[in-house]
Amino acid sequence: MFTSPMASFERFDDMCDPKLEPKKLRNLLSEYVPNEKQPVTNFLSLSEVVSTIATHKLLSESPMASTEQKLQTKSKSAVDDWVDRLLTLISSDMPDKCWVGICLMGVTCQECSSDRFFTSYSVWFNSLLSHIKNPESSRIVRVASCTSISDLLTRLSRFSNTKKDAVSHAAKVILPIIKLLDEDPSEALWESIVHLLTTVVILFPAAFHSNYDKVEAAIASKIFSAKTSSNMLKKFAHFLALLPKANKGDEGSWSLMMQKLLISINVHLNNFFQGLEEETKGKKALQRLTPPGKDSPLPLGGQNGGLDDASWNSEQLIVTRVSALMFCCSTMLTSSSRSKVNIPVGSLLSLVERVLAVNGSLPRAVSPFMTGIQQELVCAELPTLHSSALELLLATIKSIRSQLLPYAASVVRLVSSYFRKCSLPELKIKLYSITTTLLKSMGVGMAMQLAQEVVNNASVDLGTTTVEGFDAVSSKTPLLTKGVVLQAGSKKRKHSTKSGAEAENSAFEVGLPHNHSNSPISLKLAALEALETLLNIGGALGSDSWRERVDTLVMTTATNACVGRWASAATYGCLPNVSCTDQVEIQLAALRAFLASLVSPSRVRPKFLAEGLELFRTGKFQAEMKVAGFCAHALMTLEVVIHPRALPLDGLPSLGERFPESTSLASQKHNNLNGIAHSGDGLYNRWLSNADPPSINEIQRSLDTTLPLQETKRLKLGNDLATSVEDHTDMVASENVQEAHVSEKDPESTEETQGHGSEKDNMVPKEGEDLAVKDSLMEEAAIGKKRDSLGESDDDSVPSLQADDFLSSDSDIES
């Protein structure tokens, strides 16, 4: 019988067919993983192998139905061959093959099935550990072994029934890798060792109990060594901050480590600050770190707490190590702890204050101990030291937040004094971040204390109308800045006597991108974020001394950042040293601060509401996607400011229903106030004395009549409500709206408006009480500044507003 050749091919359902898994794994094994006889030809192919295994889950050995036992057997056989090949490579004498097997073993520990890992992890662990202990193993093999053991222990931590065995396996690693840390100077090996130690201290801290002191001493020696790079110093410091969890994990272990760190930092500063501060400061700092009646603990690592003797005279090395120790303290403060710890806030603030007080100048009361070259070296390293101190202060604030209240006065004094003398942008950015955290943590009280310093510094940093790399003169003068004086040297241009050609060249030069802007974009972003936080938290209590100034500042900054140059890659892609991303960030920060200014509570309506609405409406359609999205969000947020609602509760009678004439009388007074106020004080006083209220009978007879309703002009966005008298008005008589012409009033006749008219004149038809209430409220809003002269009380009830009293459609606003 003839059989077709196509019948020998196996068909698959799709790319996820389980029958493909063993075939793919065997193909990887034959093409990319070498055997005993094949050399390693392409190391880069390992990344493809790892990616394919992770994507298709080739080592998962997923359980199948009983009808697919044959397929499951094939899958298990393929994984067995894979593991056997890797174990063979790990035991190879050739470093390259051994390295390939160890790397793929780490991936296998992560991707294999739970059953296979549970039955094989002990064999795999011993195979990897043998290369760490073997002194003849190459460096690349040891680095790969540390990484693969870290993967194995991470997978092992997921099994709850192997905790004791897992701790035992992790403890076996500690001493061999600490020995490697002392013997091998390779930073690549140091990095893999620190990674493995961090994994153990997080997952199995009990593994360090018997070797805690040795580990601390080894890490401290690397931190104090002059051969450790800055990158590795940060990694060692991060692990040292986690090490208290491996001791007992209680408050005592954490406090002891913090005390050792602070002592070591102050010992280094005593040497670094010689000649720059009084000698008693260092002694007092160390005395404060030792509790009364207790002995001072041993220095960090059991050593003398200092650098190598040859490194003591190097200012750069001292500052680098002090910065690493401060980073360790910051990590301890911000890392989670299993138990509640007692943070030495006073000692931390004293340390920060000591560092920030030294600015490189030689105090007069101290005899000089250094030469000019030494002072130059110290001044070169002080910015780095100040930066680390500010980061430590920020970490302290974040760790205790509102519990900082007992030390609030010290923090305010420290931040305020450093704001006045700080000039470097990098340090100012950290100061703004500290201020923002303080405002969010402690609220209005802190805002009242720091507002003036924040506003003064932000005014300087945002004072220029240029964003770094962008011109100060827009292509056209925006309408929304008509009432605001931009700060781009307008006075000089105004009084300039240059010719037209010279003026054009000067304006062209101002418009060119430049690299010497007063403030970098990162500093502007930090200043705007601080102003936004200040407005959100303390805007309601903002006094006239800074609130109006901040509103004008953020409006001007947002206008100059956006108008005429909305961020887009097409517009700014050709400018040097300018990226669209930077422009997007500065525009978003400026718009956020501007929105905070508009919605922050205040005693008056937002001064620049009209400018804000125009800016957000333009950005919604012209800006880059992120900026346009925020502009749309800002317009929705401002709806409550544009259309404030003060509707009465349902079912409660309004004031106009019970006393209609009283509201009409108030409306009459306010309708005529604008004309009377301009006639002189005498006429105004006579009007007040003769404006007697009508009798009860007059009020009763006026119930069935209507008062002429004055037509209101269009409400201008951002300004107080205003009304004006029109010569011709409409009369609203009842629900069936009937139109009637009203005789034109004589503007020169003041007797009727002042209350001197006859009884018949007082019986002029009046509007319904609801319309009178609206008229009265709008007039009160228009002349609110003159209430004191009228003797009105602040306790007068405010009539309710109806929904149709305000403009609601975009077409009305834009018209």
CSV table of C-alpha atoms in Angstrom, one decimal, residues 340-749:
chain,number,residue,atom,x,y,z
A,340,LYS,CA,9.0,50.5,65.7
A,341,VAL,CA,12.3,52.3,66.0
A,342,ASN,CA,13.4,55.3,68.0
A,343,ILE,CA,14.9,57.8,65.5
A,344,PRO,CA,17.5,60.2,67.0
A,345,VAL,CA,16.1,63.3,65.4
A,346,GLY,CA,18.1,65.7,67.5
A,347,SER,CA,21.4,64.1,66.6
A,348,LEU,CA,20.5,64.0,62.9
A,349,LEU,CA,19.5,67.6,62.8
A,350,SER,CA,22.6,68.6,64.7
A,351,LEU,CA,24.7,66.8,62.1
A,352,VAL,CA,23.0,68.5,59.2
A,353,GLU,CA,23.3,71.9,60.9
A,354,ARG,CA,27.0,71.3,61.5
A,355,VAL,CA,27.6,70.5,57.9
A,356,LEU,CA,25.6,73.3,56.4
A,357,ALA,CA,27.1,75.9,58.7
A,358,VAL,CA,30.6,75.4,57.0
A,359,ASN,CA,30.8,77.4,53.8
A,360,GLY,CA,34.6,77.3,53.3
A,361,SER,CA,35.4,80.7,54.9
A,362,LEU,CA,37.9,80.8,57.8
A,363,PRO,CA,36.3,82.0,61.0
A,364,ARG,CA,38.0,85.0,62.6
A,365,ALA,CA,38.0,83.5,66.1
A,366,VAL,CA,40.0,80.5,65.0
A,367,SER,CA,43.6,80.6,64.2
A,368,PRO,CA,44.3,79.4,60.6
A,369,PHE,CA,45.3,75.8,60.3
A,370,MET,CA,45.3,75.4,56.5
A,371,THR,CA,47.0,76.9,53.5
A,372,GLY,CA,45.3,78.5,50.6
A,373,ILE,CA,45.6,75.3,48.5
A,374,GLN,CA,43.9,73.3,51.3
A,375,GLN,CA,41.1,75.7,51.5
A,376,GLU,CA,40.6,75.5,47.8
A,377,LEU,CA,40.4,71.7,48.0
A,378,VAL,CA,37.9,71.9,50.8
A,379,CYS,CA,35.7,74.4,49.0
A,380,ALA,CA,35.7,72.2,45.9
A,381,GLU,CA,34.3,69.3,48.0
A,382,LEU,CA,31.8,71.2,50.2
A,383,PRO,CA,28.9,71.2,47.6
A,384,THR,CA,29.0,67.4,47.6
A,385,LEU,CA,29.0,67.3,51.4
A,386,HIS,CA,26.1,69.8,51.6
A,387,SER,CA,24.1,67.8,49.1
A,388,SER,CA,24.4,64.7,51.2
A,389,ALA,CA,23.4,66.6,54.3
A,390,LEU,CA,20.3,67.9,52.6
A,391,GLU,CA,19.4,64.4,51.4
A,392,LEU,CA,19.8,63.2,55.0
A,393,LEU,CA,17.5,66.0,56.2
A,394,LEU,CA,14.9,65.0,53.6
A,395,ALA,CA,15.0,61.4,54.6
A,396,THR,CA,14.6,62.4,58.3
A,397,ILE,CA,11.5,64.5,57.4
A,398,LYS,CA,10.0,61.7,55.3
A,399,SER,CA,10.6,59.1,58.1
A,400,ILE,CA,8.7,60.9,60.8
A,401,ARG,CA,6.5,63.4,58.9
A,402,SER,CA,4.1,65.2,61.3
A,403,GLN,CA,6.0,63.8,64.4
A,404,LEU,CA,8.6,66.4,63.5
A,405,LEU,CA,6.6,69.0,65.4
A,406,PRO,CA,8.8,69.1,68.5
A,407,TYR,CA,11.7,70.0,66.2
A,408,ALA,CA,9.8,72.2,63.8
A,409,ALA,CA,11.4,75.4,65.0
A,410,SER,CA,14.9,74.0,64.4
A,411,VAL,CA,14.0,72.8,61.0
A,412,VAL,CA,12.4,76.1,59.9
A,413,ARG,CA,15.4,78.0,61.1
A,414,LEU,CA,17.8,75.6,59.4
A,415,VAL,CA,15.9,75.7,56.0
A,416,SER,CA,15.3,79.4,56.1
A,417,SER,CA,18.9,80.3,56.9
A,418,TYR,CA,20.2,78.0,54.1
A,419,PHE,CA,17.7,79.4,51.6
A,420,ARG,CA,19.3,82.8,52.1
A,421,LYS,CA,22.9,81.8,51.4
A,422,CYS,CA,22.3,78.9,48.9
A,423,SER,CA,23.2,79.8,45.3
A,424,LEU,CA,24.0,76.5,43.6
A,425,PRO,CA,21.1,75.2,41.5
A,426,GLU,CA,21.7,71.5,42.6
A,427,LEU,CA,21.4,72.4,46.2
A,428,LYS,CA,18.4,74.7,45.7
A,429,ILE,CA,16.6,71.9,44.0
A,430,LYS,CA,17.0,69.8,47.1
A,431,LEU,CA,15.9,72.7,49.3
A,432,TYR,CA,12.7,73.0,47.3
A,433,SER,CA,12.1,69.3,47.6
A,434,ILE,CA,12.6,69.5,51.4
A,435,THR,CA,10.2,72.5,51.6
A,436,THR,CA,7.6,70.6,49.5
A,437,THR,CA,7.9,67.6,51.8
A,438,LEU,CA,7.6,69.8,54.9
A,439,LEU,CA,4.5,71.5,53.6
A,440,LYS,CA,2.8,68.2,52.8
A,441,SER,CA,3.8,66.7,56.1
A,442,MET,CA,2.9,69.5,58.5
A,443,GLY,CA,0.3,71.5,56.7
A,444,VAL,CA,-0.7,75.1,57.1
A,445,GLY,CA,1.5,75.8,60.2
A,446,MET,CA,4.6,75.1,58.2
A,447,ALA,CA,3.3,77.0,55.2
A,448,MET,CA,2.9,80.2,57.3
A,449,GLN,CA,6.6,79.9,58.4
A,450,LEU,CA,8.2,79.1,55.1
A,451,ALA,CA,6.0,81.0,52.7
A,452,GLN,CA,8.1,84.1,52.6
A,453,GLU,CA,11.4,82.3,51.9
A,454,VAL,CA,9.8,80.1,49.2
A,455,VAL,CA,8.3,83.1,47.5
A,456,ASN,CA,11.4,85.2,47.6
A,457,ASN,CA,13.6,82.4,46.2
A,458,ALA,CA,11.1,81.3,43.6
A,459,SER,CA,10.7,84.9,42.4
A,460,VAL,CA,14.5,85.0,41.7
A,461,ASP,CA,14.6,81.5,40.1
A,462,LEU,CA,11.5,82.2,37.9
A,463,GLY,CA,12.1,85.9,37.5
A,464,THR,CA,13.4,85.7,33.9
A,465,THR,CA,10.8,85.4,31.2
A,466,THR,CA,12.8,82.8,29.3
A,467,VAL,CA,12.8,79.1,29.6
A,468,GLU,CA,16.3,77.8,29.2
A,469,GLY,CA,17.1,77.8,25.5
A,470,PHE,CA,14.0,79.7,24.4
A,471,ASP,CA,13.5,83.3,23.4
A,472,ALA,CA,12.1,85.9,25.8
A,473,VAL,CA,10.1,87.7,23.1
A,474,SER,CA,7.1,85.9,21.7
A,475,SER,CA,6.3,86.1,18.0
A,476,LYS,CA,3.3,88.1,18.9
A,477,THR,CA,2.1,90.0,22.0
A,478,PRO,CA,-0.5,87.8,23.6
A,479,LEU,CA,-3.8,89.4,24.5
A,480,LEU,CA,-4.0,87.8,27.9
A,481,THR,CA,-0.9,89.5,29.1
A,482,LYS,CA,-2.2,92.9,28.3
A,483,GLY,CA,-2.3,94.0,31.9
A,484,VAL,CA,0.9,92.3,33.0
A,485,VAL,CA,4.3,93.7,32.6
A,486,LEU,CA,6.7,91.1,31.3
A,487,GLN,CA,10.2,91.3,32.6
A,488,ALA,CA,12.2,91.0,29.5
A,489,GLY,CA,13.8,94.4,29.7
A,490,SER,CA,10.8,96.3,28.4
A,491,LYS,CA,11.9,99.6,30.0
A,492,LYS,CA,15.2,99.5,28.1
A,493,ARG,CA,13.5,98.9,24.8
A,494,LYS,CA,10.9,101.6,25.5
A,495,HIS,CA,13.5,104.4,26.0
A,496,SER,CA,15.9,103.0,23.3
A,497,THR,CA,17.3,105.5,20.8
A,498,LYS,CA,18.6,103.0,18.3
A,499,SER,CA,17.7,103.1,14.7
A,500,GLY,CA,15.2,100.7,13.3
A,501,ALA,CA,17.8,98.3,11.9
A,502,GLU,CA,19.7,98.2,15.2
A,503,ALA,CA,16.5,97.6,17.1
A,504,GLU,CA,15.7,94.7,14.8
A,505,ASN,CA,19.1,93.2,15.3
A,506,SER,CA,18.8,93.6,19.0
A,507,ALA,CA,15.4,91.9,19.1
A,508,PHE,CA,16.7,89.1,16.9
A,509,GLU,CA,19.6,88.5,19.3
A,510,VAL,CA,17.3,88.3,22.3
A,511,GLY,CA,15.3,85.7,20.4
A,512,LEU,CA,18.2,83.4,19.8
A,513,PRO,CA,18.6,80.3,22.0
A,514,HIS,CA,21.3,80.7,24.6
A,515,ASN,CA,23.0,78.5,27.2
A,516,HIS,CA,23.5,81.0,30.0
A,517,SER,CA,20.0,81.2,31.4
A,518,ASN,CA,19.9,82.3,35.1
A,519,SER,CA,18.1,79.1,36.1
A,520,PRO,CA,18.2,75.7,34.6
A,521,ILE,CA,14.9,73.9,33.8
A,522,SER,CA,15.3,71.5,36.7
A,523,LEU,CA,15.5,74.4,39.2
A,524,LYS,CA,12.4,76.0,37.6
A,525,LEU,CA,10.5,72.8,37.9
A,526,ALA,CA,11.4,72.5,41.6
A,527,ALA,CA,10.4,76.1,42.3
A,528,LEU,CA,7.1,75.7,40.5
A,529,GLU,CA,6.3,72.5,42.4
A,530,ALA,CA,7.1,74.3,45.7
A,531,LEU,CA,4.8,77.2,44.8
A,532,GLU,CA,2.0,74.7,43.7
A,533,THR,CA,2.2,73.0,47.1
A,534,LEU,CA,2.3,76.3,49.0
A,535,LEU,CA,-0.9,77.4,47.2
A,536,ASN,CA,-2.7,74.2,47.7
A,537,ILE,CA,-1.9,74.0,51.4
A,538,GLY,CA,-1.6,77.6,52.6
A,539,GLY,CA,-3.3,79.6,49.9
A,540,ALA,CA,-6.4,80.3,52.0
A,541,LEU,CA,-4.2,81.9,54.7
A,542,GLY,CA,-2.0,83.7,52.2
A,543,SER,CA,-1.6,87.3,53.4
A,544,ASP,CA,-1.4,90.3,51.0
A,545,SER,CA,2.4,90.1,51.5
A,546,TRP,CA,2.8,87.1,49.3
A,547,ARG,CA,-0.4,85.8,47.8
A,548,GLU,CA,-0.9,88.4,45.2
A,549,ARG,CA,2.8,88.2,44.4
A,550,VAL,CA,2.6,84.4,43.9
A,551,ASP,CA,-0.5,84.7,41.7
A,552,THR,CA,1.2,87.2,39.4
A,553,LEU,CA,4.4,85.1,39.3
A,554,VAL,CA,2.8,81.8,38.3
A,555,MET,CA,0.6,83.5,35.8
A,556,THR,CA,3.5,85.3,34.1
A,557,THR,CA,5.6,82.1,34.2
A,558,ALA,CA,2.8,80.0,32.6
A,559,THR,CA,2.2,82.7,30.0
A,560,ASN,CA,5.8,83.0,28.9
A,561,ALA,CA,6.3,79.2,29.0
A,562,CYS,CA,3.4,78.5,26.7
A,563,VAL,CA,2.1,81.4,24.6
A,564,GLY,CA,3.5,81.4,21.1
A,565,ARG,CA,5.6,78.2,21.7
A,566,TRP,CA,3.4,75.3,22.6
A,567,ALA,CA,5.6,72.2,22.9
A,568,SER,CA,5.9,70.1,19.8
A,569,ALA,CA,8.7,68.2,18.2
A,570,ALA,CA,8.2,69.9,14.8
A,571,THR,CA,8.6,73.4,16.4
A,572,TYR,CA,11.6,72.8,18.7
A,573,GLY,CA,13.4,69.9,17.1
A,574,CYS,CA,15.8,72.2,15.3
A,575,LEU,CA,16.8,74.3,18.3
A,576,PRO,CA,20.2,73.3,19.9
A,577,ASN,CA,20.3,72.2,23.5
A,578,VAL,CA,16.5,72.1,23.6
A,579,SER,CA,14.3,69.1,23.7
A,580,CYS,CA,10.5,68.9,23.4
A,581,THR,CA,10.5,66.8,26.6
A,582,ASP,CA,12.0,69.7,28.6
A,583,GLN,CA,9.5,72.1,27.2
A,584,VAL,CA,6.6,69.7,28.0
A,585,GLU,CA,7.9,69.4,31.6
A,586,ILE,CA,8.2,73.1,32.2
A,587,GLN,CA,4.8,73.9,30.6
A,588,LEU,CA,3.1,71.2,32.7
A,589,ALA,CA,4.7,72.5,35.9
A,590,ALA,CA,3.8,76.1,35.1
A,591,LEU,CA,0.3,75.2,34.2
A,592,ARG,CA,-0.2,73.1,37.4
A,593,ALA,CA,1.0,76.0,39.5
A,594,PHE,CA,-1.2,78.4,37.6
A,595,LEU,CA,-4.2,76.1,38.1
A,596,ALA,CA,-3.4,75.9,41.8
A,597,SER,CA,-3.4,79.7,42.0
A,598,LEU,CA,-6.8,79.9,40.4
A,599,VAL,CA,-8.6,77.2,42.5
A,600,SER,CA,-6.8,78.0,45.8
A,601,PRO,CA,-9.2,79.6,48.3
A,602,SER,CA,-9.0,83.3,48.6
A,603,ARG,CA,-11.0,86.3,49.9
A,604,VAL,CA,-11.7,87.5,46.3
A,605,ARG,CA,-12.3,85.9,43.0
A,606,PRO,CA,-9.1,84.9,41.1
A,607,LYS,CA,-7.5,87.9,39.6
A,608,PHE,CA,-6.2,86.2,36.5
A,609,LEU,CA,-9.2,83.9,35.8
A,610,ALA,CA,-9.7,85.3,32.3
A,611,GLU,CA,-6.1,84.9,31.4
A,612,GLY,CA,-6.1,81.3,32.7
A,613,LEU,CA,-9.2,80.3,30.8
A,614,GLU,CA,-7.8,81.7,27.6
A,615,LEU,CA,-4.4,80.0,28.1
A,616,PHE,CA,-6.0,76.6,28.9
A,617,ARG,CA,-8.5,76.9,26.0
A,618,THR,CA,-5.7,77.6,23.6
A,619,GLY,CA,-3.5,74.8,24.9
A,620,LYS,CA,-6.3,72.3,24.7
A,621,PHE,CA,-6.2,72.5,20.9
A,622,GLN,CA,-2.6,73.6,20.1
A,623,ALA,CA,-0.3,71.9,22.7
A,624,GLU,CA,1.4,68.6,22.8
A,625,MET,CA,-0.7,65.6,23.9
A,626,LYS,CA,0.2,65.6,27.6
A,627,VAL,CA,-0.1,69.4,27.9
A,628,ALA,CA,-3.3,69.5,26.0
A,629,GLY,CA,-4.7,66.8,28.2
A,630,PHE,CA,-3.8,68.8,31.3
A,631,CYS,CA,-5.4,71.9,29.8
A,632,ALA,CA,-8.6,70.0,29.3
A,633,HIS,CA,-8.5,68.8,32.9
A,634,ALA,CA,-7.9,72.4,34.1
A,635,LEU,CA,-10.9,73.7,32.2
A,636,MET,CA,-13.1,71.1,33.9
A,637,THR,CA,-11.6,72.0,37.3
A,638,LEU,CA,-12.3,75.7,36.7
A,639,GLU,CA,-16.0,75.0,36.1
A,640,VAL,CA,-16.7,75.4,39.8
A,641,VAL,CA,-15.0,78.8,39.7
A,642,ILE,CA,-16.7,80.0,36.6
A,643,HIS,CA,-20.2,78.9,37.6
A,644,PRO,CA,-20.4,78.8,41.4
A,645,ARG,CA,-23.6,77.1,42.7
A,646,ALA,CA,-25.3,78.3,45.8
A,647,LEU,CA,-28.8,76.8,45.4
A,648,PRO,CA,-31.2,76.7,48.3
A,649,LEU,CA,-32.3,73.5,50.0
A,650,ASP,CA,-35.4,72.0,48.6
A,651,GLY,CA,-38.6,72.7,50.5
A,652,LEU,CA,-37.3,75.7,52.5
A,653,PRO,CA,-39.0,79.1,51.8
A,654,SER,CA,-36.7,81.8,50.5
A,655,LEU,CA,-36.3,85.2,52.1
A,656,GLY,CA,-38.1,86.9,49.1
A,657,GLU,CA,-41.3,84.9,49.7
A,658,ARG,CA,-41.8,86.3,53.2
A,659,PHE,CA,-40.3,89.8,52.7
A,660,PRO,CA,-40.5,90.7,49.0
A,661,GLU,CA,-40.4,94.4,49.5
A,662,SER,CA,-37.3,94.3,51.6
A,663,THR,CA,-35.3,92.7,48.8
A,664,SER,CA,-36.8,95.1,46.3
A,665,LEU,CA,-35.8,98.0,48.5
A,666,ALA,CA,-32.2,96.7,48.7
A,667,SER,CA,-32.2,96.4,45.0
A,668,GLN,CA,-33.4,100.0,44.6
A,669,LYS,CA,-30.6,101.3,46.8
A,670,HIS,CA,-27.9,99.4,45.0
A,671,ASN,CA,-29.3,100.2,41.6
A,672,ASN,CA,-28.8,103.9,42.3
A,673,LEU,CA,-25.6,103.7,44.3
A,674,ASN,CA,-23.3,104.0,41.3
A,675,GLY,CA,-24.9,107.3,40.2
A,676,ILE,CA,-25.1,108.7,43.7
A,677,ALA,CA,-21.6,107.9,44.7
A,678,HIS,CA,-20.2,110.3,42.0
A,679,SER,CA,-22.4,113.2,43.1
A,680,GLY,CA,-20.3,114.1,46.2
A,681,ASP,CA,-20.2,113.2,49.8
A,682,GLY,CA,-23.0,115.7,50.7
A,683,LEU,CA,-25.5,114.3,48.3
A,684,TYR,CA,-24.5,110.7,49.3
A,685,ASN,CA,-25.1,111.4,53.0
A,686,ARG,CA,-28.4,113.1,52.3
A,687,TRP,CA,-29.6,110.1,50.3
A,688,LEU,CA,-28.7,107.8,53.2
A,689,SER,CA,-30.6,110.0,55.7
A,690,ASN,CA,-33.7,110.3,53.5
A,691,ALA,CA,-33.9,106.8,52.2
A,692,ASP,CA,-36.7,105.8,54.5
A,693,PRO,CA,-38.2,102.3,54.1
A,694,PRO,CA,-41.8,102.2,52.8
A,695,SER,CA,-44.7,101.5,55.1
A,696,ILE,CA,-46.3,98.1,55.7
A,697,ASN,CA,-49.2,99.1,53.5
A,698,GLU,CA,-47.0,100.0,50.6
A,699,ILE,CA,-45.3,96.6,50.9
A,700,GLN,CA,-48.6,94.9,50.9
A,701,ARG,CA,-49.8,96.8,47.9
A,702,SER,CA,-46.7,95.9,46.0
A,703,LEU,CA,-47.1,92.2,46.2
A,704,ASP,CA,-49.1,92.0,43.0
A,705,THR,CA,-46.8,94.3,41.0
A,706,THR,CA,-43.4,93.9,39.4
A,707,LEU,CA,-40.3,96.0,39.5
A,708,PRO,CA,-38.5,96.8,36.2
A,709,LEU,CA,-35.6,94.4,35.8
A,710,GLN,CA,-32.4,96.0,34.8
A,711,GLU,CA,-30.7,94.1,32.0
A,712,THR,CA,-27.3,92.9,33.0
A,713,LYS,CA,-24.3,93.1,30.8
A,714,ARG,CA,-22.3,90.0,29.9
A,715,LEU,CA,-20.4,88.7,32.9
A,716,LYS,CA,-16.7,89.1,32.4
A,717,LEU,CA,-14.8,86.0,33.4
A,718,GLY,CA,-12.4,86.5,36.3
A,719,ASN,CA,-14.0,89.8,37.5
A,720,ASP,CA,-16.7,90.7,40.0
A,721,LEU,CA,-20.3,90.6,38.8
A,722,ALA,CA,-21.3,93.9,37.4
A,723,THR,CA,-24.7,95.3,36.3
A,724,SER,CA,-25.6,98.4,34.4
A,725,VAL,CA,-28.8,100.3,33.8
A,726,GLU,CA,-30.2,100.2,30.3
A,727,ASP,CA,-32.6,102.8,28.9
A,728,HIS,CA,-35.1,100.1,27.8
A,729,THR,CA,-35.9,97.2,29.9
A,730,ASP,CA,-38.2,94.2,29.7
A,731,MET,CA,-41.1,93.6,32.1
A,732,VAL,CA,-41.7,90.1,33.5
A,733,ALA,CA,-45.2,89.9,34.8
A,734,SER,CA,-46.0,86.3,35.4
A,735,GLU,CA,-45.3,82.8,34.1
A,736,ASN,CA,-46.9,83.8,30.8
A,737,VAL,CA,-44.1,86.2,29.7
A,738,GLN,CA,-45.7,89.4,28.4
A,739,GLU,CA,-43.6,92.1,26.8
A,740,ALA,CA,-44.4,95.8,27.4
A,741,HIS,CA,-42.6,99.0,26.8
A,742,VAL,CA,-41.6,101.0,29.7
A,743,SER,CA,-41.3,104.8,29.5
A,744,GLU,CA,-37.8,106.0,29.4
A,745,LYS,CA,-36.5,107.4,32.8
A,746,ASP,CA,-35.1,110.8,33.1
A,747,PRO,CA,-31.5,110.5,34.3
A,748,GLU,CA,-31.5,113.9,35.8
A,749,SER,CA,-34.5,113.2,38.1
